[in-house]
Tab-separated table of C-alpha atoms and ligand atoms in Angstrom:
chain	number	residue	atom	x	y	z
A	1	MET	CA	-3.360	11.608	-28.307
A	2	SER	CA	0.311	12.498	-27.897
A	3	VAL	CA	2.054	14.384	-25.097
A	4	LEU	CA	5.540	15.854	-24.904
A	5	ILE	CA	7.027	16.445	-21.453
A	6	ARG	CA	9.892	18.854	-21.942
A	7	ASN	CA	13.050	19.274	-19.963
A	8	GLY	CA	12.181	17.496	-16.725
A	9	ARG	CA	14.596	15.873	-14.311
A	10	ILE	CA	13.708	12.225	-14.849
A	11	ILE	CA	14.239	10.093	-11.774
A	12	THR	CA	13.889	6.330	-11.818
A	13	ALA	CA	15.186	3.739	-9.365
A	14	ALA	CA	18.455	3.701	-11.315
A	15	ASP	CA	18.831	7.028	-13.131
A	16	ASP	CA	18.660	10.780	-12.685
A	17	TYR	CA	18.965	12.927	-15.847
A	18	VAL	CA	17.310	15.770	-17.745
A	19	ALA	CA	15.460	14.874	-20.950
A	20	ASP	CA	12.182	15.060	-22.888
A	21	ILE	CA	9.595	12.297	-22.919
A	22	PHE	CA	7.284	11.697	-25.877
A	23	ILE	CA	4.086	9.818	-25.133
A	24	ASP	CA	2.019	8.284	-27.888
A	25	ASN	CA	-1.026	6.085	-27.545
A	26	GLU	CA	-0.712	5.823	-23.751
A	27	HIS	CA	2.895	4.589	-23.777
A	28	ILE	CA	6.284	6.218	-23.503
A	29	SER	CA	7.535	6.139	-27.047
A	30	LEU	CA	10.731	8.246	-26.988
A	31	ILE	CA	13.073	9.645	-24.351
A	32	GLY	CA	15.866	11.992	-25.366
A	33	GLU	CA	17.387	15.434	-25.329
A	34	SER	CA	15.509	18.195	-27.210
A	35	LEU	CA	13.229	15.795	-29.068
A	36	ASP	CA	12.146	17.101	-32.452
A	37	VAL	CA	8.528	15.920	-32.408
A	38	GLU	CA	5.051	17.455	-32.653
A	39	ALA	CA	2.603	16.616	-29.878
A	40	ASP	CA	-1.058	17.360	-29.105
A	41	GLN	CA	-0.069	18.588	-25.656
A	42	VAL	CA	3.237	19.972	-24.381
A	43	ILE	CA	4.090	20.060	-20.672
A	44	ASP	CA	7.015	22.197	-19.542
A	45	ALA	CA	8.725	20.283	-16.720
A	46	GLY	CA	11.752	22.579	-16.341
A	47	ASP	CA	12.906	22.600	-12.676
A	48	LYS	CA	10.511	19.751	-11.912
A	49	TYR	CA	11.122	16.115	-11.080
A	50	VAL	CA	9.555	13.610	-13.469
A	51	LEU	CA	8.810	10.431	-11.524
A	52	PRO	CA	7.133	7.147	-12.417
A	53	GLY	CA	3.583	7.044	-11.065
A	54	GLY	CA	3.331	5.598	-7.587
A	55	VAL	CA	2.317	1.969	-7.113
A	56	ASP	CA	0.612	1.225	-3.797
A	57	VAL	CA	0.067	-2.493	-3.238
A	58	HIS	CA	-1.825	-2.208	0.040
A	59	THR	CA	-5.287	-0.596	-0.009
A	60	HIS	CA	-8.709	-1.563	1.339
A	61	MET	CA	-11.414	0.249	-0.636
A	62	ASP	CA	-15.122	-0.294	0.025
A	63	THR	CA	-14.401	-3.177	2.377
A	64	TYR	CA	-16.562	-4.533	5.172
A	65	PHE	CA	-14.154	-4.925	8.055
A	66	GLY	CA	-14.334	-4.359	11.815
A	67	GLY	CA	-18.136	-4.153	11.789
A	68	THR	CA	-18.379	-1.370	9.214
A	69	THR	CA	-17.379	-0.500	5.640
A	70	THR	CA	-14.320	1.570	4.770
A	71	ALA	CA	-15.171	5.150	3.864
A	72	ASP	CA	-13.515	5.332	0.445
A	73	ASN	CA	-14.918	3.405	-2.488
A	74	HIS	CA	-12.896	2.766	-5.640
A	75	TYR	CA	-13.725	6.189	-7.044
A	76	ASP	CA	-13.056	8.283	-3.915
A	77	GLY	CA	-9.985	6.284	-3.004
A	78	THR	CA	-8.435	6.466	-6.437
A	79	VAL	CA	-9.083	10.215	-6.694
A	80	SER	CA	-7.203	10.527	-3.426
A	81	GLY	CA	-4.406	8.413	-4.910
A	82	ALA	CA	-4.259	10.503	-8.091
A	83	PHE	CA	-3.793	13.744	-6.142
A	84	GLY	CA	-0.955	12.096	-4.250
A	85	GLY	CA	0.884	10.852	-7.349
A	86	THR	CA	-0.201	7.211	-7.133
A	87	THR	CA	-1.349	5.864	-10.486
A	88	THR	CA	-1.801	2.167	-9.658
A	89	ILE	CA	-3.140	0.435	-6.592
A	90	VAL	CA	-3.409	-3.248	-5.879
A	91	ASP	CA	-6.502	-3.464	-3.717
A	92	PHE	CA	-7.560	-6.354	-1.494
A	93	ALA	CA	-10.550	-8.232	-2.888
A	94	VAL	CA	-12.065	-10.369	-0.147
A	95	GLN	CA	-13.410	-13.913	-0.238
A	96	TYR	CA	-15.723	-13.708	2.794
A	97	PRO	CA	-16.563	-16.981	4.577
A	98	GLY	CA	-18.932	-19.136	2.535
A	99	GLU	CA	-18.048	-17.437	-0.757
A	100	SER	CA	-16.094	-19.031	-3.567
A	101	PHE	CA	-12.983	-17.205	-4.771
A	102	ALA	CA	-14.788	-16.408	-8.021
A	103	GLU	CA	-17.624	-14.772	-6.061
A	104	GLY	CA	-15.213	-12.690	-4.008
A	105	LEU	CA	-13.436	-11.544	-7.142
A	106	ALA	CA	-16.694	-10.852	-9.017
A	107	ASN	CA	-17.823	-8.664	-6.109
A	108	TRP	CA	-14.679	-6.555	-6.414
A	109	HIS	CA	-15.043	-6.261	-10.187
A	110	GLY	CA	-18.631	-5.136	-9.527
A	111	LYS	CA	-17.339	-2.419	-7.207
A	112	LEU	CA	-15.066	-1.128	-9.990
A	113	GLU	CA	-18.078	-1.054	-12.335
A	114	THR	CA	-20.156	0.927	-9.849
A	115	ASN	CA	-17.511	3.289	-8.492
A	116	LYS	CA	-15.321	3.793	-11.485
A	117	PRO	CA	-11.647	4.350	-10.662
A	118	VAL	CA	-9.452	7.127	-12.010
A	119	ILE	CA	-6.203	5.193	-11.615
A	120	ASP	CA	-5.367	1.615	-12.576
A	121	VAL	CA	-6.329	-1.121	-10.153
A	122	GLY	CA	-5.176	-4.693	-9.636
A	123	PHE	CA	-6.503	-7.126	-7.053
A	124	HIS	CA	-4.959	-9.436	-4.481
A	125	LEU	CA	-7.316	-11.950	-2.938
A	126	ILE	CA	-7.829	-12.196	0.821
A	127	VAL	CA	-8.377	-15.871	1.591
A	128	THR	CA	-10.692	-16.457	4.570
A	129	ASP	CA	-12.328	-19.817	3.981
A	130	LEU	CA	-10.804	-22.972	2.538
A	131	LYS	CA	-13.460	-25.209	4.092
A	132	GLY	CA	-16.963	-23.943	3.251
A	133	GLY	CA	-16.368	-21.624	0.316
A	134	GLY	CA	-13.095	-21.880	-1.541
A	135	SER	CA	-11.323	-25.003	-2.708
A	136	LEU	CA	-7.581	-25.300	-3.208
A	137	GLU	CA	-8.228	-26.178	-6.876
A	138	ASP	CA	-10.085	-22.887	-7.392
A	139	LEU	CA	-7.430	-20.976	-5.503
A	140	ALA	CA	-4.824	-22.384	-7.874
A	141	LYS	CA	-6.702	-20.920	-10.871
A	142	LEU	CA	-6.607	-17.280	-9.775
A	143	PRO	CA	-3.556	-16.333	-11.883
A	144	ASP	CA	-5.774	-17.012	-14.929
A	145	GLU	CA	-7.793	-13.997	-13.739
A	146	GLY	CA	-4.697	-11.811	-13.418
A	147	VAL	CA	-4.679	-12.195	-9.619
A	148	THR	CA	-1.259	-13.446	-8.546
A	149	SER	CA	-1.093	-12.759	-4.809
A	150	TYR	CA	-3.036	-14.045	-1.820
A	151	LYS	CA	-3.261	-12.415	1.580
A	152	LEU	CA	-3.885	-14.113	4.878
A	153	PHE	CA	-4.205	-12.749	8.385
A	154	MET	CA	-2.528	-14.367	11.366
A	155	ALA	CA	-4.254	-11.606	13.372
A	156	TYR	CA	-7.869	-10.701	14.222
A	157	LYS	CA	-8.854	-13.841	16.129
A	158	GLY	CA	-12.605	-14.444	16.133
A	159	THR	CA	-13.227	-12.393	12.961
A	160	ASP	CA	-13.865	-13.404	9.352
A	161	PHE	CA	-10.338	-12.400	8.387
A	162	TYR	CA	-8.384	-14.696	10.732
A	163	SER	CA	-6.618	-17.776	9.291
A	164	ASP	CA	-4.961	-20.563	11.216
A	165	ASP	CA	-1.547	-21.972	10.267
A	166	GLU	CA	-3.125	-24.878	8.399
A	167	ALA	CA	-4.978	-22.557	6.010
A	168	ILE	CA	-1.904	-20.375	5.624
A	169	PHE	CA	0.353	-23.328	4.904
A	170	LYS	CA	-2.048	-24.882	2.395
A	171	THR	CA	-2.342	-21.552	0.580
A	172	MET	CA	1.433	-21.240	0.541
A	173	LYS	CA	1.737	-24.635	-1.123
A	174	VAL	CA	-0.715	-23.542	-3.827
A	175	ALA	CA	1.254	-20.326	-4.326
A	176	ALA	CA	4.515	-22.257	-4.623
A	177	ALA	CA	2.987	-24.354	-7.394
A	178	ASN	CA	1.208	-21.637	-9.386
A	179	GLY	CA	3.609	-18.687	-9.206
A	180	SER	CA	1.783	-16.494	-6.711
A	181	LEU	CA	3.091	-14.391	-3.849
A	182	VAL	CA	1.655	-14.838	-0.352
A	183	MET	CA	1.164	-11.715	1.767
A	184	ILE	CA	0.923	-12.140	5.508
A	185	HIS	CA	-0.413	-9.880	8.247
A	186	ALA	CA	1.840	-11.232	10.980
A	187	GLU	CA	0.727	-10.909	14.599
A	188	ASN	CA	0.118	-13.625	17.183
A	189	ALA	CA	-3.683	-13.534	17.424
A	190	ASP	CA	-3.996	-15.833	20.447
A	191	ALA	CA	-1.651	-13.871	22.673
A	192	ILE	CA	-3.240	-10.574	21.633
A	193	ASP	CA	-6.710	-11.946	22.332
A	194	VAL	CA	-5.691	-12.831	25.907
A	195	LEU	CA	-4.102	-9.409	26.452
A	196	VAL	CA	-7.156	-7.582	25.077
A	197	LYS	CA	-9.520	-9.525	27.340
A	198	GLU	CA	-7.312	-8.849	30.372
A	199	ALA	CA	-7.161	-5.120	29.600
A	200	LEU	CA	-10.929	-4.844	29.232
A	201	ALA	CA	-11.512	-6.872	32.430
A	202	GLN	CA	-9.359	-4.292	34.249
A	203	GLY	CA	-11.476	-1.459	32.841
A	204	ASN	CA	-8.775	-0.296	30.422
A	205	THR	CA	-10.936	0.782	27.505
A	206	ALA	CA	-9.105	3.817	26.032
A	207	PRO	CA	-7.617	3.770	22.499
A	208	LYS	CA	-4.026	3.498	23.775
A	209	TYR	CA	-4.750	-0.041	24.981
A	210	HIS	CA	-4.913	-1.025	21.329
A	211	SER	CA	-1.140	-0.472	21.256
A	212	LEU	CA	-0.446	-1.841	24.709
A	213	THR	CA	-2.181	-5.164	23.998
A	214	ARG	CA	-0.217	-5.749	20.784
A	215	PRO	CA	3.418	-5.722	21.931
A	216	PRO	CA	6.183	-5.945	19.312
A	217	GLU	CA	6.993	-9.533	20.332
A	218	THR	CA	3.598	-10.649	18.977
A	219	GLU	CA	4.585	-9.217	15.593
A	220	GLY	CA	8.089	-10.680	15.738
A	221	GLU	CA	6.891	-14.164	16.639
A	222	ALA	CA	4.309	-14.271	13.861
A	223	THR	CA	6.711	-12.832	11.279
A	224	ASN	CA	9.205	-15.558	12.018
A	225	ARG	CA	6.461	-18.209	11.883
A	226	ALA	CA	5.208	-16.939	8.525
A	227	ILE	CA	8.721	-17.008	7.096
A	228	GLN	CA	9.391	-20.537	8.323
A	229	LEU	CA	6.046	-21.795	6.966
A	230	ALA	CA	6.838	-20.223	3.597
A	231	ARG	CA	10.233	-21.865	3.651
A	232	ILE	CA	8.727	-25.305	4.181
A	233	ALA	CA	6.150	-24.640	1.461
A	234	ARG	CA	8.868	-23.156	-0.810
A	235	CYS	CA	6.763	-20.139	-1.648
A	236	PRO	CA	7.720	-16.462	-1.798
A	237	VAL	CA	6.308	-14.430	1.083
A	238	TYR	CA	5.755	-10.707	1.612
A	239	ILE	CA	5.190	-9.461	5.145
A	240	VAL	CA	2.826	-6.486	5.162
A	241	HIS	CA	2.978	-3.383	7.353
A	242	VAL	CA	6.131	-4.192	9.326
A	243	SER	CA	6.245	-1.878	12.334
A	244	CYS	CA	9.155	-2.825	14.604
A	245	GLN	CA	12.601	-4.338	15.163
A	246	ASP	CA	11.121	-7.637	16.346
A	247	ALA	CA	9.614	-8.173	12.898
A	248	ILE	CA	12.567	-6.733	11.007
A	249	ASP	CA	14.995	-9.209	12.583
A	250	PRO	CA	13.561	-12.401	11.037
A	251	ILE	CA	13.098	-10.647	7.681
A	252	GLN	CA	16.698	-9.497	7.697
A	253	ARG	CA	17.936	-12.967	8.620
A	254	ALA	CA	15.867	-14.538	5.845
A	255	ARG	CA	17.040	-12.063	3.229
A	256	GLU	CA	20.670	-12.488	4.224
A	257	ALA	CA	20.181	-16.234	3.791
A	258	GLY	CA	18.780	-15.609	0.303
A	259	TRP	CA	15.242	-16.817	0.981
A	260	ASP	CA	12.329	-15.416	-1.020
A	261	VAL	CA	11.176	-13.049	1.710
A	262	TRP	CA	10.215	-9.393	1.406
A	263	GLY	CA	8.677	-6.848	3.704
A	264	GLU	CA	6.976	-3.475	3.491
A	265	THR	CA	6.341	-0.791	6.014
A	266	CYS	CA	3.767	1.981	5.691
A	267	THR	CA	4.061	5.762	5.843
A	268	GLN	CA	2.339	6.000	9.227
A	269	TYR	CA	4.910	3.821	11.002
A	270	LEU	CA	7.590	6.276	9.914
A	271	ARG	CA	5.756	9.309	11.354
A	272	VAL	CA	3.031	8.402	13.849
A	273	ASP	CA	4.051	7.088	17.276
A	274	PHE	CA	2.565	5.948	20.579
A	275	SER	CA	2.004	9.534	21.758
A	276	HIS	CA	-0.606	9.959	19.013
A	277	ILE	CA	-2.787	7.105	20.251
A	278	ASP	CA	-2.139	8.098	23.886
A	279	GLN	CA	-4.091	11.380	23.769
A	280	PRO	CA	-6.806	12.615	26.095
A	281	GLY	CA	-10.402	11.777	25.237
A	282	PHE	CA	-11.084	9.770	22.126
A	283	GLU	CA	-8.654	11.538	19.769
A	284	GLY	CA	-6.303	8.538	19.901
A	285	ALA	CA	-8.873	6.436	18.006
A	286	LYS	CA	-7.737	8.118	14.782
A	287	TYR	CA	-4.474	6.205	15.154
A	288	VAL	CA	-5.992	2.805	15.852
A	289	TYR	CA	-4.605	0.646	13.089
A	290	THR	CA	-2.797	-2.663	13.195
A	291	PRO	CA	0.040	-3.255	13.979
A	292	PRO	CA	-0.323	-0.243	16.258
A	293	PRO	CA	1.714	2.944	16.570
A	294	ARG	CA	4.993	2.144	18.352
A	295	PRO	CA	7.350	4.297	20.471
A	296	LYS	CA	9.062	7.084	18.529
A	297	GLU	CA	12.548	5.445	18.686
A	298	ASN	CA	11.193	2.771	16.453
A	299	GLN	CA	11.069	5.134	13.493
A	300	ASP	CA	14.845	5.234	13.053
A	301	VAL	CA	14.864	1.450	12.970
A	302	LEU	CA	12.314	1.477	10.143
A	303	TRP	CA	14.101	4.189	8.153
A	304	ASN	CA	17.257	2.147	8.390
A	305	ALA	CA	15.439	-0.951	7.169
A	306	VAL	CA	13.978	0.814	4.131
A	307	ARG	CA	17.327	2.402	3.350
A	308	THR	CA	19.213	-0.909	3.437
A	309	ASP	CA	16.595	-2.954	1.554
A	310	VAL	CA	15.672	-5.126	4.523
A	311	LEU	CA	12.249	-3.650	3.775
A	312	SER	CA	11.631	-3.206	0.063
A	313	ALA	CA	8.458	-1.118	-0.236
A	314	ILE	CA	6.462	1.574	1.505
A	315	SER	CA	2.708	1.215	1.141
A	316	THR	CA	-0.155	3.029	2.849
A	317	ASP	CA	-2.558	0.326	4.082
A	318	HIS	CA	-5.198	2.889	3.111
A	319	CYS	CA	-8.206	1.730	5.124
A	320	ALA	CA	-10.159	4.924	5.669
A	321	PHE	CA	-12.786	5.310	8.369
A	322	LEU	CA	-14.636	8.299	9.715
A	323	TRP	CA	-13.654	9.309	13.209
A	324	ASP	CA	-17.182	10.567	13.815
A	325	GLY	CA	-19.526	7.616	13.437
A	326	GLN	CA	-17.122	4.777	12.685
A	327	LYS	CA	-14.176	5.104	15.080
A	328	THR	CA	-16.685	6.136	17.756
A	329	MET	CA	-18.127	2.602	17.626
A	330	GLY	CA	-15.353	1.861	20.108
A	331	LYS	CA	-15.738	4.835	22.419
A	332	ASP	CA	-16.264	2.603	25.466
A	333	ASP	CA	-14.136	-0.324	24.301
A	334	PHE	CA	-10.941	0.082	22.266
A	335	SER	CA	-11.361	-3.399	20.779
A	336	LYS	CA	-14.465	-2.188	18.923
A	337	ILE	CA	-12.682	0.703	17.181
A	338	PRO	CA	-12.418	-0.235	13.478
A	339	ASN	CA	-8.745	-0.788	12.666
A	340	GLY	CA	-7.384	1.336	9.851
A	341	ALA	CA	-6.687	4.848	8.637
A	342	PRO	CA	-6.444	6.868	5.410
A	343	GLY	CA	-3.036	7.641	3.916
A	344	LEU	CA	-2.957	7.040	0.166
A	345	GLU	CA	-2.908	10.737	-0.758
A	346	ASN	CA	0.133	11.698	1.275
A	347	ARG	CA	2.622	8.873	0.803
A	348	LEU	CA	4.790	10.722	-1.722
A	349	HIS	CA	4.556	14.008	0.220
A	350	MET	CA	5.641	12.355	3.452
A	351	ILE	CA	8.400	10.133	2.094
A	352	HIS	CA	9.859	12.967	0.036
A	353	GLU	CA	9.770	15.298	3.041
A	354	PHE	CA	10.971	12.986	5.800
A	355	GLY	CA	12.975	10.522	3.723
A	356	VAL	CA	14.614	12.492	0.911
A	357	ARG	CA	14.719	16.030	2.281
A	358	THR	CA	16.201	14.854	5.583
A	359	GLY	CA	18.849	12.830	3.709
A	360	ARG	CA	17.647	9.443	5.001
A	361	ILE	CA	17.116	8.048	1.499
A	362	SER	CA	17.999	9.190	-2.010
A	363	LEU	CA	15.495	10.249	-4.651
A	364	ASN	CA	16.270	7.026	-6.532
A	365	ARG	CA	15.558	4.953	-3.452
A	366	MET	CA	12.287	6.834	-2.922
A	367	VAL	CA	11.197	5.880	-6.443
A	368	GLU	CA	12.282	2.302	-5.839
A	369	LEU	CA	10.279	2.038	-2.601
A	370	LEU	CA	7.116	3.760	-3.831
A	371	SER	CA	6.973	2.528	-7.384
A	372	THR	CA	9.604	0.197	-8.859
A	373	ASN	CA	9.889	-2.474	-6.173
A	374	PRO	CA	6.143	-2.847	-5.609
A	375	ALA	CA	5.680	-3.074	-9.398
A	376	LYS	CA	8.380	-5.742	-9.670
A	377	LEU	CA	7.152	-7.818	-6.728
A	378	PHE	CA	3.526	-7.741	-7.812
A	379	GLY	CA	3.781	-8.547	-11.525
A	380	LEU	CA	3.364	-5.030	-12.916
A	381	TYR	CA	6.895	-4.226	-14.078
A	382	PRO	CA	7.990	-2.830	-16.517
A	383	ARG	CA	4.538	-1.673	-17.652
A	384	LYS	CA	4.372	0.149	-14.323
A	385	GLY	CA	7.034	1.335	-11.908
A	386	THR	CA	9.518	2.993	-14.219
A	387	ILE	CA	10.033	5.548	-16.975
A	388	ALA	CA	11.236	3.623	-20.007
A	389	VAL	CA	10.332	3.298	-23.669
A	390	GLY	CA	7.358	0.941	-23.924
A	391	SER	CA	6.145	1.483	-20.353
A	392	ASP	CA	2.722	2.913	-19.602
A	393	ALA	CA	3.001	6.684	-19.463
A	394	ASP	CA	2.138	6.872	-15.750
A	395	ILE	CA	4.067	9.958	-14.763
A	396	VAL	CA	4.196	12.482	-11.945
A	397	VAL	CA	5.537	15.950	-12.651
A	398	PHE	CA	6.613	16.888	-9.133
A	399	ASP	CA	7.354	20.412	-7.952
A	400	PRO	CA	10.127	20.016	-5.344
A	401	ASN	CA	9.821	23.611	-4.172
A	402	ARG	CA	6.122	24.144	-3.556
A	403	LYS	CA	5.057	24.080	0.086
A	404	VAL	CA	1.786	22.459	1.125
A	405	THR	CA	0.118	21.759	4.427
A	406	ILE	CA	-1.427	18.325	4.763
A	407	SER	CA	-4.974	18.461	6.035
A	408	ALA	CA	-8.315	16.688	5.998
A	409	SER	CA	-9.805	19.991	4.849
A	410	THR	CA	-8.048	19.634	1.487
A	411	HIS	CA	-7.590	15.887	1.057
A	412	HIS	CA	-9.852	13.853	-1.220
A	413	SER	CA	-10.483	10.830	0.965
A	414	LYS	CA	-13.980	10.733	2.467
A	415	SER	CA	-12.404	10.278	5.889
A	416	ASP	CA	-13.005	13.205	8.248
A	417	TYR	CA	-9.439	13.279	9.500
A	418	ASN	CA	-5.892	13.037	8.209
A	419	LEU	CA	-3.175	11.049	10.006
A	420	PHE	CA	-0.640	13.759	9.234
A	421	GLU	CA	-2.889	16.780	9.900
A	422	GLY	CA	-1.005	20.079	9.860
A	423	THR	CA	2.280	18.639	8.587
A	424	GLU	CA	4.057	21.133	6.339
A	425	VAL	CA	5.967	19.656	3.437
A	426	THR	CA	7.960	21.107	0.569
A	427	GLY	CA	7.286	19.241	-2.661
A	428	THR	CA	4.026	18.118	-4.235
A	429	PRO	CA	2.715	16.579	-7.458
A	430	GLU	CA	1.855	19.264	-10.001
A	431	ILE	CA	0.644	17.139	-12.908
A	432	VAL	CA	-0.206	13.449	-12.745
A	433	LEU	CA	-0.679	11.367	-15.886
A	434	LEU	CA	-2.130	7.889	-16.232
A	435	ARG	CA	-1.239	6.227	-19.538
A	436	GLY	CA	-0.649	9.697	-20.963
A	437	ASN	CA	-3.983	11.093	-19.778
A	438	VAL	CA	-3.774	14.048	-17.422
A	439	LEU	CA	-5.535	13.076	-14.183
A	440	VAL	CA	-4.634	16.020	-12.010
A	441	GLU	CA	-3.222	19.414	-12.886
A	442	ASN	CA	-2.601	22.252	-10.437
A	443	ASP	CA	-4.840	20.781	-7.741
A	444	GLU	CA	-7.718	20.096	-10.121
A	445	LEU	CA	-9.092	16.729	-11.122
A	446	ILE	CA	-9.208	16.482	-14.911
A	447	ALA	CA	-9.860	12.734	-15.199
A	448	SER	CA	-13.259	11.233	-15.836
A	449	PRO	CA	-14.449	8.338	-13.689
A	450	GLY	CA	-13.538	5.047	-15.329
A	451	ILE	CA	-10.288	6.134	-16.919
A	452	GLY	CA	-8.610	3.720	-14.518
A	453	GLN	CA	-8.621	0.118	-15.670
A	454	PHE	CA	-8.334	-3.265	-14.047
A	455	VAL	CA	-4.786	-4.569	-14.523
A	456	ARG	CA	-4.158	-8.284	-14.942
A	457	ARG	CA	-0.845	-8.923	-13.212
A	458	ALA	CA	1.907	-11.328	-14.194
A	459	LYS	CA	2.936	-14.234	-12.007
A	460	PHE	CA	5.569	-13.715	-9.359
A	461	GLY	CA	8.989	-13.164	-10.982
A	462	HIS	CA	7.481	-12.574	-14.430
A	463	GLU	CA	7.310	-9.315	-16.324
A	464	LEU	CA	4.242	-7.528	-17.599
A	465	LYS	CA	4.699	-6.116	-21.079
A	466	GLY	CA	2.058	-4.559	-23.327
A	467	GLY	CA	-0.742	-6.210	-21.347
A	468	ALA	CA	0.830	-9.666	-21.551
A	469	ALA	CA	2.783	-11.511	-18.903
A	470	VAL	CA	6.156	-12.913	-19.975
A	471	ALA	CA	8.866	-14.831	-18.159
A	472	ALA	CA	11.460	-12.399	-16.784
B	501	URP	O1	-5.494	-1.576	10.796
B	501	URP	C1	-5.362	-2.023	9.661
B	501	URP	N1	-4.154	-2.289	9.240
B	501	URP	N2	-6.442	-2.164	8.890
B	501	URP	C2	-6.505	-2.721	7.613
B	501	URP	C3	-6.517	-4.211	7.615
B	501	URP	C4	-5.149	-4.758	7.771
B	501	URP	O2	-4.849	-5.327	8.799
B	501	URP	O3	-4.351	-4.627	6.854
B	502	ZN	ZN1	-3.070	-6.110	8.100
B	503	ZN	ZN1	-4.137	-3.700	5.295
């Protein structure tokens, strides 16, 4: 099957030019002006942007967390991604306490078998148990399975997900030795636990107390601790969902010093603020995710950090729950509201609208943040994350002029609400291709379940070419 994309404005992290792209056997095989080739399918991309497919390295599909299971499985979630121009996710497989790492990973492969994805999927592994279930020797072998990043949570004291500094540090030492990247959810769990108990004892049960019991200092302290632990262990570290100046400061300092430290923020921190969680009734529960929504002023701080490469990626932390039936588990106690929200489908819409169209970032920087940098950091580049000869033909033909209104009534997540409900944006994916196969065209899903494949990722700092990992 061959495809010719004619006359589009091709935008990568580095370039911006008009050309044709010829796709053969799932890969980009030629790029040039007025290509003289025959193709099975021709797409006219005149007046459209042609972007590399989005890479979102922070999703939680079909995951038991917070006393319930996230609403989107690997089919629903990836359909949602496809409509939003994301063609690869790296999802968090979980080693629950008592399980070996192989069992945790096998469970996630089983989920892909059952709920077949329509975009490509890699896995990180969430490490929860180095005592009963997983051994350090087994942890060290995960790159052989194409899994080259571990995630640990400094937060969520008293839950399966929490790790103490000893577990984090031991994992970091394994990562330093085997070429993996450690991802940290950085919040001081002990301090938050005290604040949550105090709030509840005072009868403060409303959703807004989720924010008020997780002050920015708890994120800043833990971010600094994670960075210093990684420095002692000599491993690269990636701080997930950075939400505030207190966390940006230690990341900036580390990056200026040349340490192997990176950070991401997520779309919601750039648009949702404390006023959303501080609404009458139980509406605020929709915005209960962690770290929590911060005061509005914070958003300029985050935009500046993504613009200046203090933060290097924007993910979604897609962790969809239903408001009715799941969020309501915490109607009398904010600490029982499952933490997380949907967002995968609207990342490109939102960042194009509020980043590019407002002049905060360039189109090239948008591509870098949503596609190229996550692909590079997580062992997917240059197969993913760019438009180049030899790369997978994961391509978004984006109409920069079409207006759409973001809404749960049209999104494809199973969640019954949308974080950005009613937001009007100009610019939306028109055609989305995965390895040259059309997934979505004019708001219709063309892809069959299972067209998405598991991707074995290269080690940290290595490139992924033609399915094989090679030293960069
Ligand atoms: O509230 C959040 N962020 N839920 C997903 C799990 C996590 O902490 O990343
Ligand atoms: Zn987290
Ligand atoms: Zn997350």
